[in-house]
JSON list of C-alpha atoms in Angstrom, two decimals:
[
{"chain": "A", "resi": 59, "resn": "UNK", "atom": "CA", "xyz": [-12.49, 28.15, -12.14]},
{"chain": "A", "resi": 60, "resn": "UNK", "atom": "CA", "xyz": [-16.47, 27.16, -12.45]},
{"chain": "A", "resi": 61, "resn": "UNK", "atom": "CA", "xyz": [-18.20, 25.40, -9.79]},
{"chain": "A", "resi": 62, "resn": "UNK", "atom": "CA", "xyz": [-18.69, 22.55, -11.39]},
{"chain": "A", "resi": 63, "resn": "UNK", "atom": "CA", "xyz": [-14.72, 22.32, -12.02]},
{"chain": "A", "resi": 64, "resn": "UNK", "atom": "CA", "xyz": [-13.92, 23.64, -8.57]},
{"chain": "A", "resi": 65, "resn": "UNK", "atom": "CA", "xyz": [-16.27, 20.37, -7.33]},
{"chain": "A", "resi": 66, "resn": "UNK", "atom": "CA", "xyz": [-14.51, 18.04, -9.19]},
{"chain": "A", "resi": 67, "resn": "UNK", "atom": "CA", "xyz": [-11.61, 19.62, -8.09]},
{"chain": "A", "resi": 68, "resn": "UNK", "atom": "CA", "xyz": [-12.23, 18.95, -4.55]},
{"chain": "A", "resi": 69, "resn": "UNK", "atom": "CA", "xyz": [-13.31, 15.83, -4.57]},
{"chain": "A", "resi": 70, "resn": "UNK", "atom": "CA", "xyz": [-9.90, 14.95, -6.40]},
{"chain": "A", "resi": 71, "resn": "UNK", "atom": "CA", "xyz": [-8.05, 17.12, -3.91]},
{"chain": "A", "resi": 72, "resn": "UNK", "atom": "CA", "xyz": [-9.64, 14.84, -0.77]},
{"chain": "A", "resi": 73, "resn": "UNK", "atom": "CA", "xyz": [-9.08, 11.50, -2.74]},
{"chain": "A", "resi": 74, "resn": "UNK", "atom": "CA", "xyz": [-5.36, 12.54, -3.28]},
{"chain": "A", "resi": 75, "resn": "UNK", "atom": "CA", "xyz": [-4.46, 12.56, 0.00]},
{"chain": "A", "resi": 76, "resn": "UNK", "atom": "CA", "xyz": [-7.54, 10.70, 1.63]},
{"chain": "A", "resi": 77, "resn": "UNK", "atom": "CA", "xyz": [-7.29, 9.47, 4.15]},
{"chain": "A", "resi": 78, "resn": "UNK", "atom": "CA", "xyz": [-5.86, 12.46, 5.47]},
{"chain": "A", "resi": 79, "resn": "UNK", "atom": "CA", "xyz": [-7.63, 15.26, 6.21]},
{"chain": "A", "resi": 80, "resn": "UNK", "atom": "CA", "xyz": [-8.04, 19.11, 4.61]},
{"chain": "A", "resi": 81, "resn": "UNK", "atom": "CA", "xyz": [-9.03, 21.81, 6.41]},
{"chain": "A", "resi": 82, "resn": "UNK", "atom": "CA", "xyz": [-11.48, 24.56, 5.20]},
{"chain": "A", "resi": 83, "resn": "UNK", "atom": "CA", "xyz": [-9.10, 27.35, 4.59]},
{"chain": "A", "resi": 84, "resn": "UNK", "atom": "CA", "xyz": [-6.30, 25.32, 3.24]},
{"chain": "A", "resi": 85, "resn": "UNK", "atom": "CA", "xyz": [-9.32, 24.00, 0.52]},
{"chain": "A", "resi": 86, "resn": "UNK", "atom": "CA", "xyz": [-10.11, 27.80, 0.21]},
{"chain": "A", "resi": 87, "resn": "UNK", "atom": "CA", "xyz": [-6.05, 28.97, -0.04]},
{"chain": "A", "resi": 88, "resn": "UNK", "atom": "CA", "xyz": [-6.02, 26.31, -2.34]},
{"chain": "A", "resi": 89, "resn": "UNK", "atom": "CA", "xyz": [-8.94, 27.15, -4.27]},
{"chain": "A", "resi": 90, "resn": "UNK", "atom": "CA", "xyz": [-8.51, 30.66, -4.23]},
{"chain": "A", "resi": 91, "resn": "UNK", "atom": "CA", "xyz": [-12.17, 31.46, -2.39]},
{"chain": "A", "resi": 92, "resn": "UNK", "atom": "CA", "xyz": [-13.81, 31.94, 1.28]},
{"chain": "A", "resi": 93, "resn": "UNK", "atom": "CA", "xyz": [-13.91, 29.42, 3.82]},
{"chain": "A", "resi": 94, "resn": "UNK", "atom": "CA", "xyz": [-17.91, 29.60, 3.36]},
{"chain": "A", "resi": 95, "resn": "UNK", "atom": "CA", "xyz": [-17.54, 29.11, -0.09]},
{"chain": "A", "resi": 96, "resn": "UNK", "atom": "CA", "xyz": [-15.72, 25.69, 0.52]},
{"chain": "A", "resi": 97, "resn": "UNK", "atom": "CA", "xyz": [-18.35, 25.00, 3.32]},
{"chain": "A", "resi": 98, "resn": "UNK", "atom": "CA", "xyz": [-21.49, 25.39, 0.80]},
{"chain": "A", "resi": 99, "resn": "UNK", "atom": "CA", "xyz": [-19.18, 23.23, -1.85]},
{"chain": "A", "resi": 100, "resn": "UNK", "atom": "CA", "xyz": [-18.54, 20.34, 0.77]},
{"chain": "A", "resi": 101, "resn": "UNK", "atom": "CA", "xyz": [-22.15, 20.37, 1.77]},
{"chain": "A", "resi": 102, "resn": "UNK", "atom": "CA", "xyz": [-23.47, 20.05, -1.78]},
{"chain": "A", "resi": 103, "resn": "UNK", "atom": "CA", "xyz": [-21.05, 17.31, -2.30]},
{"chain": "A", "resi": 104, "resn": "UNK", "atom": "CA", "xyz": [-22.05, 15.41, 0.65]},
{"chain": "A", "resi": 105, "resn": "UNK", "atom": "CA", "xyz": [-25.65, 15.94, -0.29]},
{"chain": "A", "resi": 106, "resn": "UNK", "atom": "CA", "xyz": [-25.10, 14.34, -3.16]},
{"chain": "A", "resi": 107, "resn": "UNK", "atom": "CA", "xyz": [-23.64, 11.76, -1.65]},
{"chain": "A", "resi": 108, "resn": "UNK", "atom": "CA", "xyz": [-20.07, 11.88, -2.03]},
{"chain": "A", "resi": 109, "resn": "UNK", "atom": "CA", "xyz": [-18.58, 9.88, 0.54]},
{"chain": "A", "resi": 110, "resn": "UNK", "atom": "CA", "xyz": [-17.11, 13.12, 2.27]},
{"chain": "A", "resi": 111, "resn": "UNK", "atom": "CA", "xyz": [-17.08, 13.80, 6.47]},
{"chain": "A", "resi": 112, "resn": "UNK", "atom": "CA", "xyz": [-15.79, 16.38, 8.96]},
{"chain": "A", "resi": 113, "resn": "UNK", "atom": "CA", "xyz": [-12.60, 15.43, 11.13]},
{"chain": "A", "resi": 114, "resn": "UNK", "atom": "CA", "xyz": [-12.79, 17.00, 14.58]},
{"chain": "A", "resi": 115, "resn": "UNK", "atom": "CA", "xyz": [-9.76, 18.41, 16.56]},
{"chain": "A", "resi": 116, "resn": "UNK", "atom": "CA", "xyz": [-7.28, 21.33, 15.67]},
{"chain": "A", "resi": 117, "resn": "UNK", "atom": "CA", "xyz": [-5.74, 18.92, 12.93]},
{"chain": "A", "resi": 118, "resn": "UNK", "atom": "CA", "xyz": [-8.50, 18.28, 11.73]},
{"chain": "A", "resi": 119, "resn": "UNK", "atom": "CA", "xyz": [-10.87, 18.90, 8.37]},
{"chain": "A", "resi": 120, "resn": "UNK", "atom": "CA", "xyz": [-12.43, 17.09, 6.15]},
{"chain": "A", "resi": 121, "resn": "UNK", "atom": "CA", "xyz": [-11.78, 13.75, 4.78]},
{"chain": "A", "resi": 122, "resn": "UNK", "atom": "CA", "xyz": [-12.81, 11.10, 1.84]},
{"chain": "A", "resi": 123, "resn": "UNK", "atom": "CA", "xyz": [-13.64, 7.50, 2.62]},
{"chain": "A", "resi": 124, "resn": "UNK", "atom": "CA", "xyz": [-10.95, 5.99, 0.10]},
{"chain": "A", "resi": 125, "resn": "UNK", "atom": "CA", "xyz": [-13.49, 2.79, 0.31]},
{"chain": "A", "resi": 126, "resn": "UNK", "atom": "CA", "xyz": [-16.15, 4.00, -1.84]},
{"chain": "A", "resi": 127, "resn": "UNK", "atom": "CA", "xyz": [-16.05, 4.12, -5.41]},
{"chain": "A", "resi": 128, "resn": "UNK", "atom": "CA", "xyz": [-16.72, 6.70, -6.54]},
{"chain": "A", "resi": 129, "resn": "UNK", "atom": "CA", "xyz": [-18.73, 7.93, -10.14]},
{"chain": "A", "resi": 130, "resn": "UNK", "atom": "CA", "xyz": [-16.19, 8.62, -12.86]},
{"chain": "A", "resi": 131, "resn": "UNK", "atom": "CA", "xyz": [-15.14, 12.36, -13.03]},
{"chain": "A", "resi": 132, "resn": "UNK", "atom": "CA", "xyz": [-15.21, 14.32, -16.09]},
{"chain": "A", "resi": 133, "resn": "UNK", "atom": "CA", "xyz": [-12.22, 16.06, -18.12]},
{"chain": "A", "resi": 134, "resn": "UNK", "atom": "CA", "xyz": [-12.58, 19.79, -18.96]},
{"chain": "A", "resi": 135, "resn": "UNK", "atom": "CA", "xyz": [-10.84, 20.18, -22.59]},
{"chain": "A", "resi": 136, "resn": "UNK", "atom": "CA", "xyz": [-7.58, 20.90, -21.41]},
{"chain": "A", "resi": 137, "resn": "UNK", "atom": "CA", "xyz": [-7.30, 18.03, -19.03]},
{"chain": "A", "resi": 138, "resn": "UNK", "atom": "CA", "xyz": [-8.20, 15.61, -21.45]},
{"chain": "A", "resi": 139, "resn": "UNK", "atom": "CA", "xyz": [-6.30, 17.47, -24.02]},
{"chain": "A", "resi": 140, "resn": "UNK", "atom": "CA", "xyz": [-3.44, 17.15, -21.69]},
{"chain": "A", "resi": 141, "resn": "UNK", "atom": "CA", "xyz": [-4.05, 13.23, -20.94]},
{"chain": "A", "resi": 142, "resn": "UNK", "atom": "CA", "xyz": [-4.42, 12.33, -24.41]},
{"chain": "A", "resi": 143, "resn": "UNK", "atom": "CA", "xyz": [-0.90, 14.11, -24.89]},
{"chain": "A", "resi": 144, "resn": "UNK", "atom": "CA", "xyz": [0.37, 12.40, -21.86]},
{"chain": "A", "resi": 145, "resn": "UNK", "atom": "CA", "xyz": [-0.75, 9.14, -22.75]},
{"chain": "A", "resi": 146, "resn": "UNK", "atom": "CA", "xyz": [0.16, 9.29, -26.14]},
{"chain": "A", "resi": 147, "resn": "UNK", "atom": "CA", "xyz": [4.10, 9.82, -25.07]},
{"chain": "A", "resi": 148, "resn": "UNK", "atom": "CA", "xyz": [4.30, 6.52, -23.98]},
{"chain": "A", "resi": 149, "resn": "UNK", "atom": "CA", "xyz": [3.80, 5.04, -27.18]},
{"chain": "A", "resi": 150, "resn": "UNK", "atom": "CA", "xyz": [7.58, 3.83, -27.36]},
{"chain": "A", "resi": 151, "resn": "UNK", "atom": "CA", "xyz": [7.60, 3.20, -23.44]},
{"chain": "A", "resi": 152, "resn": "UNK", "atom": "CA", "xyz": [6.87, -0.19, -21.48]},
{"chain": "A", "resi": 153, "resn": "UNK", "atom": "CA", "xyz": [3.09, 1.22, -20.32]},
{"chain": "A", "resi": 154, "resn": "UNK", "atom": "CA", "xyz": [1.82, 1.05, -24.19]},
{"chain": "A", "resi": 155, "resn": "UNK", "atom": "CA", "xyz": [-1.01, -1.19, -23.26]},
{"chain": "A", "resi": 156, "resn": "UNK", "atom": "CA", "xyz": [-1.94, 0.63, -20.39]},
{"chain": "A", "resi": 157, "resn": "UNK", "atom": "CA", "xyz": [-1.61, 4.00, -21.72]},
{"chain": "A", "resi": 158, "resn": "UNK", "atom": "CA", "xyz": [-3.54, 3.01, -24.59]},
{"chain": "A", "resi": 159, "resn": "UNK", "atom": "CA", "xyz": [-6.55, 1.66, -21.75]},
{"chain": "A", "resi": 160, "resn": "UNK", "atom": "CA", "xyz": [-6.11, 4.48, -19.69]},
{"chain": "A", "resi": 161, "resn": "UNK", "atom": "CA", "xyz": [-6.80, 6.80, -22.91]},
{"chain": "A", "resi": 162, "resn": "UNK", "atom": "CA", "xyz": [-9.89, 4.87, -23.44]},
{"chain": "A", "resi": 163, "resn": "UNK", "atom": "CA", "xyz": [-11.29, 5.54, -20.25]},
{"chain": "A", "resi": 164, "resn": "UNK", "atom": "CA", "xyz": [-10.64, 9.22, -20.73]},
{"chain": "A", "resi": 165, "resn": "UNK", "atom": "CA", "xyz": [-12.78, 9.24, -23.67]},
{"chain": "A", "resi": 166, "resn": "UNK", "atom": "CA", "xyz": [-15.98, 7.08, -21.24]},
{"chain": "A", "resi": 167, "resn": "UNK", "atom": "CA", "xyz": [-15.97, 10.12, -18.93]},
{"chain": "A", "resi": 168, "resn": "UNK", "atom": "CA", "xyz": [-15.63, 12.83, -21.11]},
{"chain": "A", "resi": 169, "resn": "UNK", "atom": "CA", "xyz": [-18.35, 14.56, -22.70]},
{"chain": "A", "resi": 170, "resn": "UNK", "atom": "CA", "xyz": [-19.57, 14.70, -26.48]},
{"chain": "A", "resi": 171, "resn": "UNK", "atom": "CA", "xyz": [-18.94, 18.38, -26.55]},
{"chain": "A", "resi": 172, "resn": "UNK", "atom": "CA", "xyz": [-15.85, 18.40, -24.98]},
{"chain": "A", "resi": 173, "resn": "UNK", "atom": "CA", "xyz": [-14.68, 15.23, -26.50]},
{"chain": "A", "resi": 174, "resn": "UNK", "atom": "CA", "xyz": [-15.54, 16.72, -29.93]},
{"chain": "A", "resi": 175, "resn": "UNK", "atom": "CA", "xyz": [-13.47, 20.04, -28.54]},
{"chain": "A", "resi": 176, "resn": "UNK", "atom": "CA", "xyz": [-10.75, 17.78, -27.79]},
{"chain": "A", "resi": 177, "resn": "UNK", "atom": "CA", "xyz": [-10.32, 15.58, -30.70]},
{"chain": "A", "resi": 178, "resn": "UNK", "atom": "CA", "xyz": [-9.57, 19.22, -32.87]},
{"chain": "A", "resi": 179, "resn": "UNK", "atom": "CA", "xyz": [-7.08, 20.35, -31.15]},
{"chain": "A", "resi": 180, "resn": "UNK", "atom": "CA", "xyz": [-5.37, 17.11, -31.09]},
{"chain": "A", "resi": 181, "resn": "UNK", "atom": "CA", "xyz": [-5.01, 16.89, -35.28]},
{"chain": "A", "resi": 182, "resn": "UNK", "atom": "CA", "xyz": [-2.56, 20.05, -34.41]},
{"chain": "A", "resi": 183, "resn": "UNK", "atom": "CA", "xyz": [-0.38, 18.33, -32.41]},
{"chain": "A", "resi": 184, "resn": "UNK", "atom": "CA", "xyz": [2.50, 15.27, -33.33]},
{"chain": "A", "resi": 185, "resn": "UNK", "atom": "CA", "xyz": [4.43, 13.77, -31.87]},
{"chain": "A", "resi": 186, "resn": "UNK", "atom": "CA", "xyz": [8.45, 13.37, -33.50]},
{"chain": "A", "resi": 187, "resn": "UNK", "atom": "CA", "xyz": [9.88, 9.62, -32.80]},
{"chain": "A", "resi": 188, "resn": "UNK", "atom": "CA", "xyz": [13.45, 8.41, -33.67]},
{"chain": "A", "resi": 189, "resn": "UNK", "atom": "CA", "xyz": [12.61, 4.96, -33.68]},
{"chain": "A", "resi": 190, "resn": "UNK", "atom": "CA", "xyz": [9.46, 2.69, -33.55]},
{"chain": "A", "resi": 191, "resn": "UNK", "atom": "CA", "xyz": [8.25, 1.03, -30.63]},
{"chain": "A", "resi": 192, "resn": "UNK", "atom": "CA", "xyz": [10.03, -2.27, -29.71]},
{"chain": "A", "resi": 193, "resn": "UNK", "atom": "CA", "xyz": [6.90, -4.65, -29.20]},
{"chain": "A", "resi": 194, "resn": "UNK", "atom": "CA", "xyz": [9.04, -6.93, -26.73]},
{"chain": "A", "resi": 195, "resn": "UNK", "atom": "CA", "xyz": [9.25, -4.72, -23.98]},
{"chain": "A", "resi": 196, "resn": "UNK", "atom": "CA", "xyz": [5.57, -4.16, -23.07]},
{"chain": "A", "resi": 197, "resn": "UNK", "atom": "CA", "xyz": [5.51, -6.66, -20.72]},
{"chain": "A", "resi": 198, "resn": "UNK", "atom": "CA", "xyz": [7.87, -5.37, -18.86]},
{"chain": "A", "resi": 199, "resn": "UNK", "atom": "CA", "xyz": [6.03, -3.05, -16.75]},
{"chain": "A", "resi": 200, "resn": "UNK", "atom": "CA", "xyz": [4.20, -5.95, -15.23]},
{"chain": "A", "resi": 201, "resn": "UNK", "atom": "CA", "xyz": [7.29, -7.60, -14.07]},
{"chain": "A", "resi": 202, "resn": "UNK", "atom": "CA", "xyz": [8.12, -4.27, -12.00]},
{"chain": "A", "resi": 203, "resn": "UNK", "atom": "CA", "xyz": [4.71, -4.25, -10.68]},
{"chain": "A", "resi": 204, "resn": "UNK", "atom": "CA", "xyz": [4.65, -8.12, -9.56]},
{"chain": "A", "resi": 205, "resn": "UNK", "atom": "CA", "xyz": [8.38, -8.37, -8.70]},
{"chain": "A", "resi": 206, "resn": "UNK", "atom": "CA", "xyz": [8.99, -11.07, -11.05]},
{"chain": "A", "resi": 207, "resn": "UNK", "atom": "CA", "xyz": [12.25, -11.88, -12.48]},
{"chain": "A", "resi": 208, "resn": "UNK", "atom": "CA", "xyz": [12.88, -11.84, -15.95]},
{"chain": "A", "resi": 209, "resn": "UNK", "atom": "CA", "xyz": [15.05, -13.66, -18.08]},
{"chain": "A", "resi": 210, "resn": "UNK", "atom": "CA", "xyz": [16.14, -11.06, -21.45]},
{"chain": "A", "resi": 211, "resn": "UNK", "atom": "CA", "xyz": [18.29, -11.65, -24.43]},
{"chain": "A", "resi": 212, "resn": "UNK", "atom": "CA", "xyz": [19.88, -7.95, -24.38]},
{"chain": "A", "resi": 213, "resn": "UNK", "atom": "CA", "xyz": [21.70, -6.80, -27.59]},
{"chain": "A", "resi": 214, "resn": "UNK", "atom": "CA", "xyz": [24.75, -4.12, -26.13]},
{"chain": "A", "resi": 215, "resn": "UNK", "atom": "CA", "xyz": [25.93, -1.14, -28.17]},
{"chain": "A", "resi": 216, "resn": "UNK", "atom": "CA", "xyz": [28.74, -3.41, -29.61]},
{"chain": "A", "resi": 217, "resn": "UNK", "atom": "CA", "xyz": [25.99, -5.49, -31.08]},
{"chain": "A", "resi": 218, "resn": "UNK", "atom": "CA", "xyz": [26.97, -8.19, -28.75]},
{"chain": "A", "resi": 219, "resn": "UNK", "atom": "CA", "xyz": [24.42, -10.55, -27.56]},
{"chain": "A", "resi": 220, "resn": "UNK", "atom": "CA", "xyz": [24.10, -11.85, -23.71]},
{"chain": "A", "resi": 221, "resn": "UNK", "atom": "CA", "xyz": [21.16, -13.80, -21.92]},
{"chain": "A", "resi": 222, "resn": "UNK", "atom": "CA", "xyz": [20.26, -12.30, -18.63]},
{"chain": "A", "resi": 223, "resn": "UNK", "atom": "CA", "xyz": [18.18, -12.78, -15.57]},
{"chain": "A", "resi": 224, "resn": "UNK", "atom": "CA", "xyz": [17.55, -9.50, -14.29]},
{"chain": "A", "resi": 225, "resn": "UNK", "atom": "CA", "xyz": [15.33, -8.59, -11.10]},
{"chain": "A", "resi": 226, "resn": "UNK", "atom": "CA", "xyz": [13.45, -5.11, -12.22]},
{"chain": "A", "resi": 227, "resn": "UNK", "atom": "CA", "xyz": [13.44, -2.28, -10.20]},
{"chain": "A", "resi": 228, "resn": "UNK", "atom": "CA", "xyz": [12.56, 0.51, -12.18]},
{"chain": "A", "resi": 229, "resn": "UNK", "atom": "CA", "xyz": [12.56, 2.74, -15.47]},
{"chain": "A", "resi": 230, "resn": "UNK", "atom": "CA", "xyz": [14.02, 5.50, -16.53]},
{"chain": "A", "resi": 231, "resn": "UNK", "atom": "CA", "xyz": [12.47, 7.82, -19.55]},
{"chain": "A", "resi": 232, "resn": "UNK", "atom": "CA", "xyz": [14.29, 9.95, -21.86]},
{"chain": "A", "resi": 233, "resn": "UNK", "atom": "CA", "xyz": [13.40, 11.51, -24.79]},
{"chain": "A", "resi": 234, "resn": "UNK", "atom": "CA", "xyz": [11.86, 8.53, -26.81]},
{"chain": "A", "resi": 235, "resn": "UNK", "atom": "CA", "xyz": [14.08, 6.28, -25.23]},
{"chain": "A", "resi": 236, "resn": "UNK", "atom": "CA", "xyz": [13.20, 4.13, -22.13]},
{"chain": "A", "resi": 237, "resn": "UNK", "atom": "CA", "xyz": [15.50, 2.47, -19.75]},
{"chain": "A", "resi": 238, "resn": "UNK", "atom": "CA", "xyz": [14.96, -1.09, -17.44]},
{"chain": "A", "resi": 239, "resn": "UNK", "atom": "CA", "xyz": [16.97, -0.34, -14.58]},
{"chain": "A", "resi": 240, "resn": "UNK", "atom": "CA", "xyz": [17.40, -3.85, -12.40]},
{"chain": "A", "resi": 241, "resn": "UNK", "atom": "CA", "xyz": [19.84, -6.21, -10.93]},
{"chain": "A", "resi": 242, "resn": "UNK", "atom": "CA", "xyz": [21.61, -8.07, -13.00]},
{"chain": "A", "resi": 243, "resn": "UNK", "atom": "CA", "xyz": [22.56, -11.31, -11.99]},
{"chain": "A", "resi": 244, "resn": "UNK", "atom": "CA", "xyz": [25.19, -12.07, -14.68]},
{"chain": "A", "resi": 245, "resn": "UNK", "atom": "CA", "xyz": [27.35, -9.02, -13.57]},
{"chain": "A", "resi": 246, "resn": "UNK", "atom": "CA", "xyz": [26.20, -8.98, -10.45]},
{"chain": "A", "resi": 247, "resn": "UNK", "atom": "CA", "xyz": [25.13, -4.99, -9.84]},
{"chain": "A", "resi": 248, "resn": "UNK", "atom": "CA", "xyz": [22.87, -2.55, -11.06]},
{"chain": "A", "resi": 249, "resn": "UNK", "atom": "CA", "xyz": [22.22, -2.12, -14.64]},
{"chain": "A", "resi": 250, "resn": "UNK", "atom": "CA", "xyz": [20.27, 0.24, -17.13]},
{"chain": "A", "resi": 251, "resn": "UNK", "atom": "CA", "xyz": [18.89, -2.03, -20.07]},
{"chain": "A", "resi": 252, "resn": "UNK", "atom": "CA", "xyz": [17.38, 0.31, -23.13]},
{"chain": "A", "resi": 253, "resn": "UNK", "atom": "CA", "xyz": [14.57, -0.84, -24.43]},
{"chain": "A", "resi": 254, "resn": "UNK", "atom": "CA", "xyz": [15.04, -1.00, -28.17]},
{"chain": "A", "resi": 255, "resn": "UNK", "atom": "CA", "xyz": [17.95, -3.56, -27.53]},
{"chain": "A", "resi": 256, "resn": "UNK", "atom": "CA", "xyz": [15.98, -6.31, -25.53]},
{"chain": "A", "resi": 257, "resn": "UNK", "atom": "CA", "xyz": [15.07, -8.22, -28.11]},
{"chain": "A", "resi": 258, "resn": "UNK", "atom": "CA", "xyz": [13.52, -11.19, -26.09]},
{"chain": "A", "resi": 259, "resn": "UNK", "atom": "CA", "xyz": [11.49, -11.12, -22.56]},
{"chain": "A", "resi": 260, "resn": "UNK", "atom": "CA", "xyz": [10.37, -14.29, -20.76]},
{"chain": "A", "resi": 261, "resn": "UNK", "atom": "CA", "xyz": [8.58, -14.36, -17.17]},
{"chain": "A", "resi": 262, "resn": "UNK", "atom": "CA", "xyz": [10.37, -17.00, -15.04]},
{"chain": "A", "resi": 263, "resn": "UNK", "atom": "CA", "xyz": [7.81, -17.37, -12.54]},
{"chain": "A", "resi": 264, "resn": "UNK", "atom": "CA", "xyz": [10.23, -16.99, -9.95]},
{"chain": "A", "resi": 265, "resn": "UNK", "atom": "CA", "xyz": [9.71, -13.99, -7.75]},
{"chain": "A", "resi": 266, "resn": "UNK", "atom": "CA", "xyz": [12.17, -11.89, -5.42]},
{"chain": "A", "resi": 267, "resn": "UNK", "atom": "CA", "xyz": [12.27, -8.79, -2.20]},
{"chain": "A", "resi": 268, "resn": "UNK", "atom": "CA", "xyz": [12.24, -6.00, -4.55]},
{"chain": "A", "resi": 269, "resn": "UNK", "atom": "CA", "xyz": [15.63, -4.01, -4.18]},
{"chain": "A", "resi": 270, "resn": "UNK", "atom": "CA", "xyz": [15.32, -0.63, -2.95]},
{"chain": "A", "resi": 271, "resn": "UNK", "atom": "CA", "xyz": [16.16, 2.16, -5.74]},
{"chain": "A", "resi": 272, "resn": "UNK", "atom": "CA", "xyz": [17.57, 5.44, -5.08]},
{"chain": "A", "resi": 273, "resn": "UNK", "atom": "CA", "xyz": [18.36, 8.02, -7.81]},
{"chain": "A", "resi": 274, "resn": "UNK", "atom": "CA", "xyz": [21.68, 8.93, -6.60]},
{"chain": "A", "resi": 275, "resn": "UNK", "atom": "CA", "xyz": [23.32, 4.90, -7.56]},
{"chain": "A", "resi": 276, "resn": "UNK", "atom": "CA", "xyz": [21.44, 5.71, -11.24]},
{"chain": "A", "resi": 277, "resn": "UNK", "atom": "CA", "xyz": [24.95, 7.39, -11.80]},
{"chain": "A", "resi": 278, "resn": "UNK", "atom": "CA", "xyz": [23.40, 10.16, -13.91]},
{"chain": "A", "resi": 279, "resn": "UNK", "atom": "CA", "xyz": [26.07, 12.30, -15.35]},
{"chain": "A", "resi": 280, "resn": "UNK", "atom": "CA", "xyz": [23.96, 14.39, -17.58]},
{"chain": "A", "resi": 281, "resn": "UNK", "atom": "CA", "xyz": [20.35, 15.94, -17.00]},
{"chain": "A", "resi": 282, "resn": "UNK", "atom": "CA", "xyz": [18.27, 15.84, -14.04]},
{"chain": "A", "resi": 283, "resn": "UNK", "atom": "CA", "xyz": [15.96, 12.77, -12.49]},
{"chain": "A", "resi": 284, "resn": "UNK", "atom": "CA", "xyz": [12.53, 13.84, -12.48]},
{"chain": "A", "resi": 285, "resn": "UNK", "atom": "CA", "xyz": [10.21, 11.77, -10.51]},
{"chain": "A", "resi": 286, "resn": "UNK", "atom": "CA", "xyz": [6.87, 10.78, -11.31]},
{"chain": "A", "resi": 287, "resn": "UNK", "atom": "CA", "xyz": [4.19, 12.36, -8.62]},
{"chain": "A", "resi": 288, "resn": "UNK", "atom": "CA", "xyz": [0.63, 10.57, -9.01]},
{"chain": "A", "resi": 289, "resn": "UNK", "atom": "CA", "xyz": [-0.62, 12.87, -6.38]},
{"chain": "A", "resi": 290, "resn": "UNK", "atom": "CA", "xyz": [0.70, 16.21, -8.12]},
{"chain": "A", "resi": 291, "resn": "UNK", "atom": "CA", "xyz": [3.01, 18.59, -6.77]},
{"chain": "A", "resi": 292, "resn": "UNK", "atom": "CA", "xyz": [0.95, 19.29, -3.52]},
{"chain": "A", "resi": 293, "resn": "UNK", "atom": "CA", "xyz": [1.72, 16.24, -1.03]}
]
């Protein structure tokens, strides 16, 4: 790793846990360099004016101000190789919109050359889909995020047709396929709704405690839950 990356990679390292301290050699452990290699790196940083300062005391290290905004960070190639992947995956998922956004922003704070880099080596990869995506359940993310309750019209595997109000409490990915897991009011327990059956989502306005969700009353019987990490693996 470059400088420049290994920068950029502290300052994401600090804002991942901020406000939490790091200390010097777990940056340098981390980063694979000397203690007064991190030192110089953290001192440039501030000098620039990163929003970065020392936390006294045996536990202590350095820290972020989560605060400040800070100026957008570029991608090398394979990052933003790997986001564009990412992002593109959830094409047929609930996030559309905001993967689609999210993708956009990549592209702001990536550079020409790297962008140009980029954009190659995405024409050799595809992505296989079963279906299309269903255009009804897009909204649905929002519902999980503002703990409204939604009303669906839910299509089983029989092909028979119910009307639901259903509290959201999470999803569930697979393959191409994407699950609503909430409460559902009409059976009264936890249910997994796929998205290519809900043919029909309304907002009711109404809003309710969100439910706590644990990955053991899922009921998987086949694969393993993975759970998404924002932070990465290093908490």
């Amino acid at each position: 790793m470059n400088r420049t990356d290994r920068l950029y990679a502290l300052v994401e390292e600090l804002r991942a846990v901020a406000p939490r301290p790091r200390s010097v050699r777990w940056l340098a452990d981390r980063f694979e360099v000397s203690s007064r290699t991190i030192e110089r790196d953290l001192s440039a940083l501030q000098s620039s004016g990163v929003p970065i300062w020392a936390e006294p005391g045996r536990t202590g290290g350095y820290c972020l101000d989560p605060s400040h905004t800070l100026a957008p960070l570029g991608f090398t190639v394979d990052e933003a190789l790997a986001m564009a992947i990412s992002l593109g995956m959830l094409e047929t998922s609930p996030f559309r919109d905001a993967a689609i956004s999210a993708l956009r922003k990549v592209v702001a704070v990536t550079d020409d050359r790297s962008l140009k880099e980029t954009a190659e080596l995405a024409t050799r990869i595809h992505l296989l889909d079963e279906r299309p995506a269903n255009a009804e359940t897009r909204g649905i993310g929002e519902a999980l995020r503002t703990g409204h309750v939604l009303q669906i019209a839910y299509v089983d595997r029989a092909g028979v047709a119910t009307s639901r109000s259903v509290e959201p409490m999470g999803f569930v990915g697979k393959g191409g396929d994407w699950y609503l897991v909430a409460w559902c009011r009409l059976r009264d327990g936890l249910r997994a709704f796929r998205g290519d059956r809900i043919a029909e989502v309304k907002l009711t306005g109404e809003r309710t405690q969100r439910r706590s969700l644990r990955a053991e009353d899922l009921g998987v019987v086949q694969g393993e839950l993975r759970a998404v990490n924002p932070r990465g693996n290093r908490l």
